[in-house]
Every structure is written in C-alpha cells, then in structure tokens.
Coordinates of C-alpha atoms and ligand atoms in Angstrom, one line a residue:
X76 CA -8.8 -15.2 37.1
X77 CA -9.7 -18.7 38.1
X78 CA -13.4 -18.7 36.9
X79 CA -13.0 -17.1 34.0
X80 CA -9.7 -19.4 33.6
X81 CA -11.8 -22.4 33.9
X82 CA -14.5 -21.2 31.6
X83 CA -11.5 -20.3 29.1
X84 CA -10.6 -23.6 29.2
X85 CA -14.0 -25.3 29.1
X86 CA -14.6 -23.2 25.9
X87 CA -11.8 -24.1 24.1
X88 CA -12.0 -27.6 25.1
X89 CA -15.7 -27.8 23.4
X90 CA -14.5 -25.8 20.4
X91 CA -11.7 -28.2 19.9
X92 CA -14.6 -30.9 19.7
X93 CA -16.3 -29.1 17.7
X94 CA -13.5 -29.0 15.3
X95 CA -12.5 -32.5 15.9
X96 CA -15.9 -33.4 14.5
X97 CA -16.4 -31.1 11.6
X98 CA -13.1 -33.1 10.5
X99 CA -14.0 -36.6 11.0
X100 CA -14.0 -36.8 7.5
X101 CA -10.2 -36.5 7.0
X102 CA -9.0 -38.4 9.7
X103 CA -9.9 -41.2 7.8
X104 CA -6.2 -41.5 6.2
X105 CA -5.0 -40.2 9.2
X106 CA -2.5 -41.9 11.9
X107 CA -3.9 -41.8 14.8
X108 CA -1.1 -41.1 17.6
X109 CA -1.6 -39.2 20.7
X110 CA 1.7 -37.4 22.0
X111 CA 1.6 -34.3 24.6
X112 CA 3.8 -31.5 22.8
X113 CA 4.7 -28.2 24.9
X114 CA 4.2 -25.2 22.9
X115 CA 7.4 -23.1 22.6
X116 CA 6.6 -20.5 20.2
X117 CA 4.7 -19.8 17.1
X118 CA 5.1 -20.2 13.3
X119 CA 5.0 -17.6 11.0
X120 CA 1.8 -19.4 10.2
X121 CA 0.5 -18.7 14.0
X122 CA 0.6 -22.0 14.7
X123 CA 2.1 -23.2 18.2
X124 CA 5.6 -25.3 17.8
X125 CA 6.9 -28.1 20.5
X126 CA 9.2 -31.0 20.0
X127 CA 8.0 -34.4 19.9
X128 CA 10.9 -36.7 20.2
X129 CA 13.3 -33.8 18.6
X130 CA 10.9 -33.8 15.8
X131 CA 9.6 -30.2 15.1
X132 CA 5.4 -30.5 15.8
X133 CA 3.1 -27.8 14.5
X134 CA -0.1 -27.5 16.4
X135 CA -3.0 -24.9 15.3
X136 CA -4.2 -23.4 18.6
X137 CA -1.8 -24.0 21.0
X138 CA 0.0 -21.4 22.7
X139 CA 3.7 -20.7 23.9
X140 CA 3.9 -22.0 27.0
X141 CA 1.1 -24.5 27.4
X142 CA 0.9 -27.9 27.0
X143 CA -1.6 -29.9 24.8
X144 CA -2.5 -33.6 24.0
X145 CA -2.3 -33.9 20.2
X146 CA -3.0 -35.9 17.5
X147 CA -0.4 -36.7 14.7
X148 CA -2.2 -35.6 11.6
X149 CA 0.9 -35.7 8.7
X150 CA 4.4 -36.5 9.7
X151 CA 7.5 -35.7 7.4
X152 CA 11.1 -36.3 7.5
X153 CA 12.1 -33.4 9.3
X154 CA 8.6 -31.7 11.1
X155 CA 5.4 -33.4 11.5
X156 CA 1.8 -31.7 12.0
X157 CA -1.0 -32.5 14.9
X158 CA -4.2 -31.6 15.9
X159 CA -4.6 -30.0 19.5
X160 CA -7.2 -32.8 21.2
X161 CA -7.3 -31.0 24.9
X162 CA -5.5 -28.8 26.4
X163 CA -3.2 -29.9 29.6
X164 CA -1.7 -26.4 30.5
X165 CA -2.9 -22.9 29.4
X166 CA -1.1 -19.6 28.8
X167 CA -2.3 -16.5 30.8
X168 CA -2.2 -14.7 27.5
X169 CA -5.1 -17.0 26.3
X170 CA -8.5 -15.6 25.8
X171 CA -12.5 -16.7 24.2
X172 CA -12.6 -16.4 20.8
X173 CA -15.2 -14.1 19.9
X174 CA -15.7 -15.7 16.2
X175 CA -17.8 -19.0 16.8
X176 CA -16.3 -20.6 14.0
X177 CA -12.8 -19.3 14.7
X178 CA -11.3 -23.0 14.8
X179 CA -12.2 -24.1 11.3
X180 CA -12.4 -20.9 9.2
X181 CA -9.1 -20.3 7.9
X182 CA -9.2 -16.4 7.9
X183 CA -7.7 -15.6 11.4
X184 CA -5.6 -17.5 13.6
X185 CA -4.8 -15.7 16.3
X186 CA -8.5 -15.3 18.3
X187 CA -7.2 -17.1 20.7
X188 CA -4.3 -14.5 22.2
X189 CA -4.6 -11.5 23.8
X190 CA -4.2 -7.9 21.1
X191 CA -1.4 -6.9 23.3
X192 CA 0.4 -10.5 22.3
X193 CA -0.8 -10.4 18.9
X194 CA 1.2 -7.1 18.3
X195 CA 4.5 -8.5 20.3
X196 CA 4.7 -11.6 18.0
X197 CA 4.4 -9.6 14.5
X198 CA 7.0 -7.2 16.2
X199 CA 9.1 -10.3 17.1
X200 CA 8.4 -12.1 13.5
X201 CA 9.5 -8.8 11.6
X202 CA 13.0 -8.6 13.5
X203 CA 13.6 -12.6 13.8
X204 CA 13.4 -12.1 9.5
X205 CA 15.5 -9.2 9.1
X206 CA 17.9 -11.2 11.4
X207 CA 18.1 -14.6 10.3
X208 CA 17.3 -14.3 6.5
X209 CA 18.1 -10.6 6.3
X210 CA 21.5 -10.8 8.0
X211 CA 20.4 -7.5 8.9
X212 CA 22.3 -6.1 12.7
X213 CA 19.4 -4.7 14.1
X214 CA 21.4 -3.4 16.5
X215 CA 21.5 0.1 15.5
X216 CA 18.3 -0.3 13.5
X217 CA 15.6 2.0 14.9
X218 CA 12.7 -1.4 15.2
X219 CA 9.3 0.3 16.6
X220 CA 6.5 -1.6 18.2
X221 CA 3.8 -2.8 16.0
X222 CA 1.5 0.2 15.4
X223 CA -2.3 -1.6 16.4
X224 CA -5.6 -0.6 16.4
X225 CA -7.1 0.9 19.1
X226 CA -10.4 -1.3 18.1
X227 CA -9.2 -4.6 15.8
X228 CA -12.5 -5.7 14.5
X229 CA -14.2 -4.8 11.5
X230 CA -11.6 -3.6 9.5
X231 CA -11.2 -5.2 6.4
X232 CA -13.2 -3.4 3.1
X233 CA -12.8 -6.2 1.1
X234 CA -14.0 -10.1 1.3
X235 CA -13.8 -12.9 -1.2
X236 CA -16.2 -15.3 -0.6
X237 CA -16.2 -18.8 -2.3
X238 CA -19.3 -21.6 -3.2
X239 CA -19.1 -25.2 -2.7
X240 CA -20.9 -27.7 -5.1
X241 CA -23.4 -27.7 -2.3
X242 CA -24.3 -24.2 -2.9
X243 CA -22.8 -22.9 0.9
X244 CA -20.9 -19.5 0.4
X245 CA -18.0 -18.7 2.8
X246 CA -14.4 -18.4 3.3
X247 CA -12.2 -21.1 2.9
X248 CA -11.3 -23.4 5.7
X249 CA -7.3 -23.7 7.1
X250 CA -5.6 -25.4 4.1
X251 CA -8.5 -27.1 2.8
X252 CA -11.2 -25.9 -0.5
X253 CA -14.3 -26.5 1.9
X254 CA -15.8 -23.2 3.0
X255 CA -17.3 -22.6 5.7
X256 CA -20.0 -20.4 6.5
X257 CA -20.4 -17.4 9.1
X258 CA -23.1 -15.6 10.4
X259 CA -21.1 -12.7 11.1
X260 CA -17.6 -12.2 10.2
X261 CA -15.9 -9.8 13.1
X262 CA -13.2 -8.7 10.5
X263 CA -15.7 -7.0 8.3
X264 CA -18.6 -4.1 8.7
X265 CA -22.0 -5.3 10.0
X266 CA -23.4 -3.5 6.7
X267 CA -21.0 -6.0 4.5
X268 CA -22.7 -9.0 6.4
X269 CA -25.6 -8.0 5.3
X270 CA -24.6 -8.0 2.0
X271 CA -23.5 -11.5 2.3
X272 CA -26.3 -13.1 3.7
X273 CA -28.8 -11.4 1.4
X274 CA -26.5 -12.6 -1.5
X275 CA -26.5 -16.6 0.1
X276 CA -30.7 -16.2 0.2
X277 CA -30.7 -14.7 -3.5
X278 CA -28.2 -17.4 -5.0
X279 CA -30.0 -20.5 -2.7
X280 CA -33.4 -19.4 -4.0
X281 CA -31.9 -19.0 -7.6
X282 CA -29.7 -22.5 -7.3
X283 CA -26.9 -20.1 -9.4
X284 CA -23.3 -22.1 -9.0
X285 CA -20.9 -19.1 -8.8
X286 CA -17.0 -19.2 -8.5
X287 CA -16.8 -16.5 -6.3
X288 CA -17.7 -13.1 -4.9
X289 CA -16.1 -10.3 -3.9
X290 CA -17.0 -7.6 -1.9
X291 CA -16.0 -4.0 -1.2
X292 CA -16.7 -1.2 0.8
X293 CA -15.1 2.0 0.8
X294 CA -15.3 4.4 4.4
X295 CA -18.7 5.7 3.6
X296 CA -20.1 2.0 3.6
X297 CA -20.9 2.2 -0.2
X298 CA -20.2 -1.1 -1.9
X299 CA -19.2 -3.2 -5.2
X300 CA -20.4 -6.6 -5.7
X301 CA -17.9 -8.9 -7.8
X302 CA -18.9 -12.3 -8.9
X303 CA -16.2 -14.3 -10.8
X304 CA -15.9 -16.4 -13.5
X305 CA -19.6 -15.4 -14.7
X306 CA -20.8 -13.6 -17.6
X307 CA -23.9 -11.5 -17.6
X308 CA -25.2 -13.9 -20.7
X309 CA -25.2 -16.5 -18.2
X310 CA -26.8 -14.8 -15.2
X311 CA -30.7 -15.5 -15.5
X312 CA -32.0 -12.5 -15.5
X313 CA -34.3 -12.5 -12.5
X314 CA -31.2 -13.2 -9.9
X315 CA -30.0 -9.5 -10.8
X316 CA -33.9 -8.1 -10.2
X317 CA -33.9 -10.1 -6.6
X318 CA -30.6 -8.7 -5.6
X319 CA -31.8 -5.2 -6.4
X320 CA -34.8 -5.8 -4.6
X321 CA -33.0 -7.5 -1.6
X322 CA -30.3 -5.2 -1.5
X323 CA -32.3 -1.9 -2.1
X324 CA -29.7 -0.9 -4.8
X325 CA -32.6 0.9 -6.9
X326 CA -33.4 3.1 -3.4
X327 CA -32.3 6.4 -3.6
X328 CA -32.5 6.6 0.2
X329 CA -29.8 5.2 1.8
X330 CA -31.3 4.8 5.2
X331 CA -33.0 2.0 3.3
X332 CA -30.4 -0.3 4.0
X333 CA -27.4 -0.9 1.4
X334 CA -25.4 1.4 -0.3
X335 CA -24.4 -1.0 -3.6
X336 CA -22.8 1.4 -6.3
X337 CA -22.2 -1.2 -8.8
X338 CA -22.5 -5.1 -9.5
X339 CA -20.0 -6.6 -11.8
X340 CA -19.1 -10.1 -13.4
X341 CA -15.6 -11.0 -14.5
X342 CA -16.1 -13.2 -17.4
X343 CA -14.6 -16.6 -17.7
X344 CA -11.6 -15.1 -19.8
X345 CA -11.0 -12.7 -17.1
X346 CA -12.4 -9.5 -18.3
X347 CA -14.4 -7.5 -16.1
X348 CA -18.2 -6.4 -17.3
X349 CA -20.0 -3.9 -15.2
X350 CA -23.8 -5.7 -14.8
X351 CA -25.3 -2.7 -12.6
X352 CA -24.2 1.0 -11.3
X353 CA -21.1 2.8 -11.5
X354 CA -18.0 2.2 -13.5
X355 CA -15.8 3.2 -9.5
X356 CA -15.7 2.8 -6.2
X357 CA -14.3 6.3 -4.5
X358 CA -12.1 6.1 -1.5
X359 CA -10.5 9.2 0.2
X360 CA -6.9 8.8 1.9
X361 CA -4.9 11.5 3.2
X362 CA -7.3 14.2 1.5
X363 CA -6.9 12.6 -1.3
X364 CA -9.5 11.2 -4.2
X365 CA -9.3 7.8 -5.5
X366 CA -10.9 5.7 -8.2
X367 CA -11.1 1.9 -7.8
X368 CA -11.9 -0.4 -9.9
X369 CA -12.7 -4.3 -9.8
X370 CA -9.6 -5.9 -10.3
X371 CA -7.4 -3.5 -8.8
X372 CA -5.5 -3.7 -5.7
X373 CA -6.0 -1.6 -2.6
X374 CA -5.1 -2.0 1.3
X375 CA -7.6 -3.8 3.1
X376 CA -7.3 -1.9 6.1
X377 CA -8.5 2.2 6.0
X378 CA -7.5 3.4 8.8
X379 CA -4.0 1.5 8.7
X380 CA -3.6 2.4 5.8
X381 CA -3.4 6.0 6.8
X382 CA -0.7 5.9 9.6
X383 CA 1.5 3.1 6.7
X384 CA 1.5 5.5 4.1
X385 CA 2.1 8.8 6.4
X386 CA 5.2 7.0 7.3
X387 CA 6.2 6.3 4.3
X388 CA 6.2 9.9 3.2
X389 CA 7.6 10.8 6.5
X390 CA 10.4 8.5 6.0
X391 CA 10.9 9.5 2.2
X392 CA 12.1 12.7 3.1
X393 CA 10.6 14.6 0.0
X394 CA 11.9 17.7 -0.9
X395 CA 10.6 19.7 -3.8
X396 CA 13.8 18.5 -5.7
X397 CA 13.5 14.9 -5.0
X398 CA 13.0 12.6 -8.0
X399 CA 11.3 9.5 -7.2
X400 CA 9.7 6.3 -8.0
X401 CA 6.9 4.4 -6.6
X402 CA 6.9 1.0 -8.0
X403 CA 4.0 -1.7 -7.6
X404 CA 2.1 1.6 -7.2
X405 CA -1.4 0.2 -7.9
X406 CA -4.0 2.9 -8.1
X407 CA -1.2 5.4 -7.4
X408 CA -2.1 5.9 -3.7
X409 CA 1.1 6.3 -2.6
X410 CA 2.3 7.9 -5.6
X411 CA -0.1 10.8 -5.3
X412 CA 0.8 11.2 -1.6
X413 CA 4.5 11.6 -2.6
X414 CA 4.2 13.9 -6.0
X415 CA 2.3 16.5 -3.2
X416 CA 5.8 17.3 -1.9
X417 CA 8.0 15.9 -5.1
X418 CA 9.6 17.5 -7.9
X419 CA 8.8 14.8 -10.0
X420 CA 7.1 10.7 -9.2
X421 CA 7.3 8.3 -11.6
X422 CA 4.3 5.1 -10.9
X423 CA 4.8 1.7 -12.4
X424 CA 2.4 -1.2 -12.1
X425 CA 1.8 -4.5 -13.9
X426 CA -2.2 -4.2 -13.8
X427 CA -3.5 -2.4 -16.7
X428 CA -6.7 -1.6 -14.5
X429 CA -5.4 -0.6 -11.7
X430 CA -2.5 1.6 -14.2
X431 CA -5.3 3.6 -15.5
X432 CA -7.1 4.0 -12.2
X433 CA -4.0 5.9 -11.1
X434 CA -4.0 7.9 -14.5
X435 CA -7.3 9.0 -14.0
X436 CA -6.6 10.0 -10.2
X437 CA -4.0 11.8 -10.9
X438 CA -6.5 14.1 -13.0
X439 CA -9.2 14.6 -10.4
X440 CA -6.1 15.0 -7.5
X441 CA -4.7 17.6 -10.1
X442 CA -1.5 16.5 -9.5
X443 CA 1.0 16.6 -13.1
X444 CA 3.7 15.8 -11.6
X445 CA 3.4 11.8 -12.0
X446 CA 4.5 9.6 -15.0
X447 CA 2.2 5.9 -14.7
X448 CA 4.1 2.9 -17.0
X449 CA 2.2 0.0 -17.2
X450 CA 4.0 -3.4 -16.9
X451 CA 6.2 -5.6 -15.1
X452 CA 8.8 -3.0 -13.2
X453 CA 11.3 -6.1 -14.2
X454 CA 10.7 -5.0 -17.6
X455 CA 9.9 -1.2 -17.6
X456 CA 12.3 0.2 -15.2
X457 CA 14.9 0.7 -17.9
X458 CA 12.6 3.0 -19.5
X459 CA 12.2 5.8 -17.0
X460 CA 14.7 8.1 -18.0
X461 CA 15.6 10.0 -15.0
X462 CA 17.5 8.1 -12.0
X463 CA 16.0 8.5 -8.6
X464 CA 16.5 10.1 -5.5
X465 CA 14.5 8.3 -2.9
X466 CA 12.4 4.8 -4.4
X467 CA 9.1 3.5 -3.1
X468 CA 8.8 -0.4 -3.7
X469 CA 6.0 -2.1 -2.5
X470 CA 6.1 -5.5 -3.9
X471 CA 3.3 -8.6 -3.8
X472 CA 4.1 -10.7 -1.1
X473 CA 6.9 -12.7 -3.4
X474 CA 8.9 -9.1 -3.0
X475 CA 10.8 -7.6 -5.4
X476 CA 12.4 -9.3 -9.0
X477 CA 16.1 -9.8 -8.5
X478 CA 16.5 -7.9 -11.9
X479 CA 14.4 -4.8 -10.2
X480 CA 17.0 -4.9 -7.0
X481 CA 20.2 -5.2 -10.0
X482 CA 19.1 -1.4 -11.1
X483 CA 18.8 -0.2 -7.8
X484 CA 22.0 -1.3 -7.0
X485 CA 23.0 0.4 -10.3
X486 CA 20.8 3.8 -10.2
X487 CA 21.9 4.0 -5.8
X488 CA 19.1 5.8 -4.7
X489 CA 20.1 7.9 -1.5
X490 CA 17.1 6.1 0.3
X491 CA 14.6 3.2 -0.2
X492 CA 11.4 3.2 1.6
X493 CA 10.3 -1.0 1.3
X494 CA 6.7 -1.5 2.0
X495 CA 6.1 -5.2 2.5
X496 CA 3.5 -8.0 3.3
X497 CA 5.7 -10.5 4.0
X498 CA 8.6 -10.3 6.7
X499 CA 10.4 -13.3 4.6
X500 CA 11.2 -11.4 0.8
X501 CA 11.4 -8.4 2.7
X502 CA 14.3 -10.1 4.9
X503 CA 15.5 -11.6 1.6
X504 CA 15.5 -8.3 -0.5
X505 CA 17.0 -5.9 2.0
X506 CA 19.6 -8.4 2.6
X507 CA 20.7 -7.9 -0.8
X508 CA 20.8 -4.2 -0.6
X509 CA 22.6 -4.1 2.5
X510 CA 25.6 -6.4 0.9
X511 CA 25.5 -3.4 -1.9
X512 CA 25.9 -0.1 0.6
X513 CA 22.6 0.0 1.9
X514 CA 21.7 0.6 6.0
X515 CA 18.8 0.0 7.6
X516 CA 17.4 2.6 9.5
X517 CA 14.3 2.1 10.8
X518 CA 11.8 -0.5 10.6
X519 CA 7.9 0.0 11.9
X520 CA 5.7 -3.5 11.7
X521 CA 1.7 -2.0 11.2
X522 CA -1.0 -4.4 11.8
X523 CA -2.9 -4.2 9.0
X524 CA -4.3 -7.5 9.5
X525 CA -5.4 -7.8 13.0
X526 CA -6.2 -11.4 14.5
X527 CA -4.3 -13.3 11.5
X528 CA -0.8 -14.4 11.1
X529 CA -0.2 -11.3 8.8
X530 CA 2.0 -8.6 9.2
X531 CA 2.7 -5.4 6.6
X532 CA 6.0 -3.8 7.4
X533 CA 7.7 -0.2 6.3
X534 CA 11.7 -0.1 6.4
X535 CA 13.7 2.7 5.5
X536 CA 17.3 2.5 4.1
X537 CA 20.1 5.0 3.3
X538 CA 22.7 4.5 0.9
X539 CA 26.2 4.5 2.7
X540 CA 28.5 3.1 0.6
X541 CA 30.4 4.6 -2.4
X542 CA 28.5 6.0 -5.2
X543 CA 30.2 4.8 -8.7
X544 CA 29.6 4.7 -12.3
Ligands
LIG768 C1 1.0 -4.7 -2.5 S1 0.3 -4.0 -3.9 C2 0.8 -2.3 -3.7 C3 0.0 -1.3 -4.5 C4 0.1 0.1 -4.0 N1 1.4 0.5 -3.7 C5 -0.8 0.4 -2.8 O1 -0.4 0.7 -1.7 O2 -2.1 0.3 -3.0 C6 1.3 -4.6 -5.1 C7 1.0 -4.2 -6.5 O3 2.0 -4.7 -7.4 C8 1.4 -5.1 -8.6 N2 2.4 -6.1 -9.2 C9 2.6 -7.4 -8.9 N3 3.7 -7.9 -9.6 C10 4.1 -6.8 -10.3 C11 5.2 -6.7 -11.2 N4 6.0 -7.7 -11.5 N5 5.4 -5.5 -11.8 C12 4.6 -4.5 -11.6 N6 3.5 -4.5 -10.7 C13 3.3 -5.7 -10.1 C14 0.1 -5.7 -8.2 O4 -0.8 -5.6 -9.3 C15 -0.3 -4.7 -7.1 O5 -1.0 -3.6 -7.6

C-alpha cells in the first residue's frame, strides 16, 4: 500500500494545485482563512462534512475519515464552505482519479472513492432519506444493495455540452457557468468523443457562438446531434457541409467513422427543426422498439436501465387483469414493458414530443392495450376513467404534485411502484402515502449514475389500510 499510498497522495496534492490555480480568479472576494476540518461523512452533494468550531464545513474532495487543511471560501449563519488546500490524513478508500480534469469539471464527484464505496454511500443516502424525511421504519422494509456496474465508465448516451464567449465547448464547472474542456470524458463512449472534438474543430474554424449541444447515442453507437437556441436560417451554410465531411455523416459505410442519423437545431422559441437525417433515434430495451426524439426524455444509462425497469415490472405484479397507470411515462418505455403482461396501461406525460413518441411506439411494439394523455398528470389524472390496480410514477427529480398523491390517496391502488431520481421527494412523497395506508416493502437504490453524487431508486408499496369510499 505505502507506495502507491504516497503516490495517491502526491497526486491529489498536485491536482488540488491545480485546482487552486484554475480558481485564482474567485478567490479574489474570498476570505482567506486556513482551518484543518476532519471529514465525517458526505453530503448528498458528495462533498466531505467536518465541524469547524461547531460550524458545519463542506469540503469538495475530502473523504470520511481524513483530515484536510482548508480554505474558508463562503461562510453562512449556520454552515460555511472551504476549499481542500492539502490533505493531512487520507482514507484507505481513496483512490487516482482517472479523469484529469476530475477536480474542476462539475460532472462527477466521486473519482476520488473506491466503486465498492461509491455504491455503500448511495445505499446509505437512500435509507438515511426514507428515514429522516420519510419517517419511513425501515425496519421491516426489504432495502437491497445498490445494484452497480460491473464496469462504471462509459455509460451515459447522452451529453450536453455548453460554449463560452471564448468559444471553448465543455461541461460546466462545480457551481459555476465556466466550462471546462475534456479530452476524453470517461462517462461517455469513445465514438461520442469523437463526436465532440470534431464538433469544437468545426465550430473554432467557423467562429459559430452556439448555446449548446447535445448529444446522443443509442446501443448501436448511432447518433443525434442537437444544437440549441439556433435556427437553421442562422447556421452559415458551410458549417453543416464541414460537419458532414468531418463526421462522415454522408458515408454509407460505417466503418468510416461516425454513425450520425440526424442533426437538429432547436430554434430560439424552442421548437425543434430537423437540419440533416432522420426524424428518430431507435433504442431497443427489453425486446422492445423505441422512437426518440430530440426533446424527449430517456435514461441515460442502457444497461441500467434494463435491470430498473425489470424490477419495476417484477415488483408490479402484473396480472392480465391488472389496470394500471404509468405516469411521467415519457416515450412510454415503461409503459410498453407493463401493457406486455396488463389488461389495460394508461401513459401520461407533460411533453408533447415525447407523448407522441410513445403513441407511435406503441404502433410498431403492436401493443393496443395503452391509452397516452398528454399533459400535466396534476391536471389529467381526473380524466382517466378507470381506477387503478397497481400505479407507476416516475416523477422529475421535484417528485410527484401533491394534488397527483391527493388521488392516489383517493383511487388506493393496491400497490405503487415509485421510480425516483432523487432520494429527498422520494422520502417526502412516500411519507405521505405511508400516513394514508401505504407500506413500504422494498426498496432497491440502482446506480444509474456512476462516479456522481446521483442515485435513481425503485420502491414498492402495498396498500394496508382500509379501502373506503
Ligand atoms: C424521469 S422522466 C421518466 C420518463 C419515463 N418514465 C422513462 O423511464 O423514460 C420524467 C418525465 O416526466 C415528465 N414530466 C415532468 N413533469 C411532469 C408533469 N407535471 N406532468 C407530466 N409529465 C411530467 C418529463 O417530461 C419526463 O418525461
């Protein structure tokens, strides 16, 4: 260990320079106190929390159970934030960062720790939530270990990437508008990094000031470009040529390099405009077909994504009775998994885009079984005229409208299957069921999100009390 240790610490010492400099800028209006803070445990932010005088101290980077010198960077009434100079003591779970600019991109934060730990803090998170906003007695609540990855990197088929004034494309920096840029994102296929850099070279050589761009990338590695806040009026005309030509998007043969199936612009009022290719990008998931477009959601992780929604099923308990509704169903993914083994699935989403996604892949998944409403559940729930047995909800991270949780306190499904990116409405929500008759059962944190502070979690609850009116 103690090389390697060493080295560890030597690394992270030079990184934290590097950082320290790349911030100069800001520390301008900042107070500059030194303190030493031991690291206790970690946000839900992942950053490391010590006590500096009984004043709660939040320090990006350091570790539960090592000790740092810090620099008081913003101090409030109650908590106060610093930034780690050197570290004093280091955690055995510590390890190299394998991102080399890890310390100012604000995409991961959790390089620094071992998978293993990574997996026992989002497990830890999840349960600490349903506990202490919740309420929930997890007791006799069935809580599983995070389900990881057997390999955590290049996951994700979807990046938004974001221009300074200075022209430099990248993701933004930890709470901060400054990008920075990477040569090669580890969260994201080496055929999307391409993708990237031949898009910086095309918009440096054009001088074109773009909003933003998305990419994404569906398991066969074929791709959608999505610039924002640009209409194709105002794209000169020979930027679209170069990225053709750099990208290869006019090659029939694939081996050629990229597999681009479209290019489109969302206009400045919002509206998308296909510039180049095909209307869709196709993604299969459990045997099924699905059409995506632009502005549509859809899980960033594939493979994930796979074992979250064969729980969901598995804990939905569909029989070929069951009457059910999915709602925030997007492009219907989970929907169409459900109206397999359903008498009858009812989908309702506020997206219009993504609403008639899921109309069409109903269609190609022949599957008739499914009504799609398009608005704000809030609003349309009172118009599905059957009551539910078993009700799919898988909210934004700001979970689910207090007027959606009324009628499911009114309608009493037998079971609700939550789906949630955030452990803290999730808490919040099912707390509110539980005062109305609802148990938790069983709750199964998934890391769809490996290496950041996220967490998506599934929890499954029964209705126990009595069933009035
Ligand atoms: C986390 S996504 C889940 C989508 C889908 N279940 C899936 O797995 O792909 C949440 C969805 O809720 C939609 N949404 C957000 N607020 C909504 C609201 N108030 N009413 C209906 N849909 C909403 C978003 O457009 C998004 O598609």
């Amino acid at each position: 260990m103690g090389k390697n240790k060493e080295k560890t610490k030597e690394q992270t010492n030079k990184q934290t320079n590097v950082q320290n400099q790349n911030r100069q800028r800001s520390m301008k209006s900042e107070q500059h106190e030194e303190v030493e803070i031991n690291c206790l445990r970690l946000s839900s932010e992942g950053a490391g929390i010590g006590y500096d005088q009984g004043k709660a101290t939040f320090v990006a980077g350091l570790l539960p159970g090592e000790r740092g010198k810090v620099l008081i960077t913003e101090k409030k009434k109650s908590w106060q934030r610093a930034r780690l100079l050197s570290l004093e003591k280091e955690a055995d779970e510590r390890v190299e960062p394998p991102c080399c600019v890890f310390e100012v991109c604000g995409g991961c934060r959790l390089q620094h720790l071992n998978y293993a730990e990574t997996l026992k803090w989002k497990e830890r998170w999840v349960r600490d939530a349903l506990e202490r906003i919740g309420k929930i007695n997890l007791e006799k609540v069935e809580v599983f270990p995070t389900m990881g990855m057997e390999n955590p990197w290049r996951y994700r088929n979807k990046a938004r990437l974001h221009q300074t004034f200075t022209g430099e494309l990248g993701y933004y920096q930890e709470k901060s508008r400054e990008t920075v840029e990477f040569p090669d994102c580890l969260l994201i296929s080496e055929t999307m990094n391409t993708w990237v850099q031949k898009i910086r070279e095309t918009l440096k050589k054009a001088k074109l000031g773009i909003k933003s761009i998305t990419f994404r990338e569906n398991t066969k590695g074929e791709g959608m470009i999505i610039f924002d806040g640009l209409s194709k009026s105002e794209l000169p005309g020979p930027v679209l040529s170069s990225l053709k030509q750099e990208l290869n998007m006019d090659s029939r043969d694939t081996r050629m390099g990229s597999k681009i199936q479209s290019v489109w612009g969302i206009n400045p009022s919002g509206i998308p405009e296909l510039w180049w290719g095909q209307e869709f990008l196709t993604e299969e998931i459990l045997g099924l077909t699905f059409k995506l477009s632009p502005l549509a959601f859809l899980q960033v992780n594939p493979l994930q994504t796979q074992k979250l929604y064969s729980t969901a099923l598995d804990w939905a308990e569909i029989t070929k009775e069951s009457q059910v509704w999915d709602l925030y169903c997007g492009i219907g993914t989970i929907s169409l998994v459900l109206a397999q083994k359903a008498d009858k699935v009812w989908g309702i989403e506020e997206n219009s885009y993504a609403i008639s996604d899921a109309k069409i892949n109903a269609e190609i998944n022949h599957l008739d079984n499914v009504e799609f409403l398009q608005g704000k559940v809030e609003d349309v729930l009172l118009k599905v005229p059957e009551t539910p047995d078993v009700v799919v909800l898988d909210p934004p991270r700001a979970g689910v409208h207090s007027r959606v949780l009324k009628r499911l306190i009114e309608v009493k499904p037998e079971r609700i299957v939550y789906v949630s990116c955030d452990p803290g409405t999730l808490a919040r929500d099912v707390g509110v069921l539980q005062k109305e008759g609802y148990q938790v059962q069983k709750v199964q944190p998934v890391d769809m999100f490996p290496w950041t502070q996220h967490v998506e979690s599934i929890i499954m609850m029964t209705f126990s009390g009595k069933k009035g009116k």
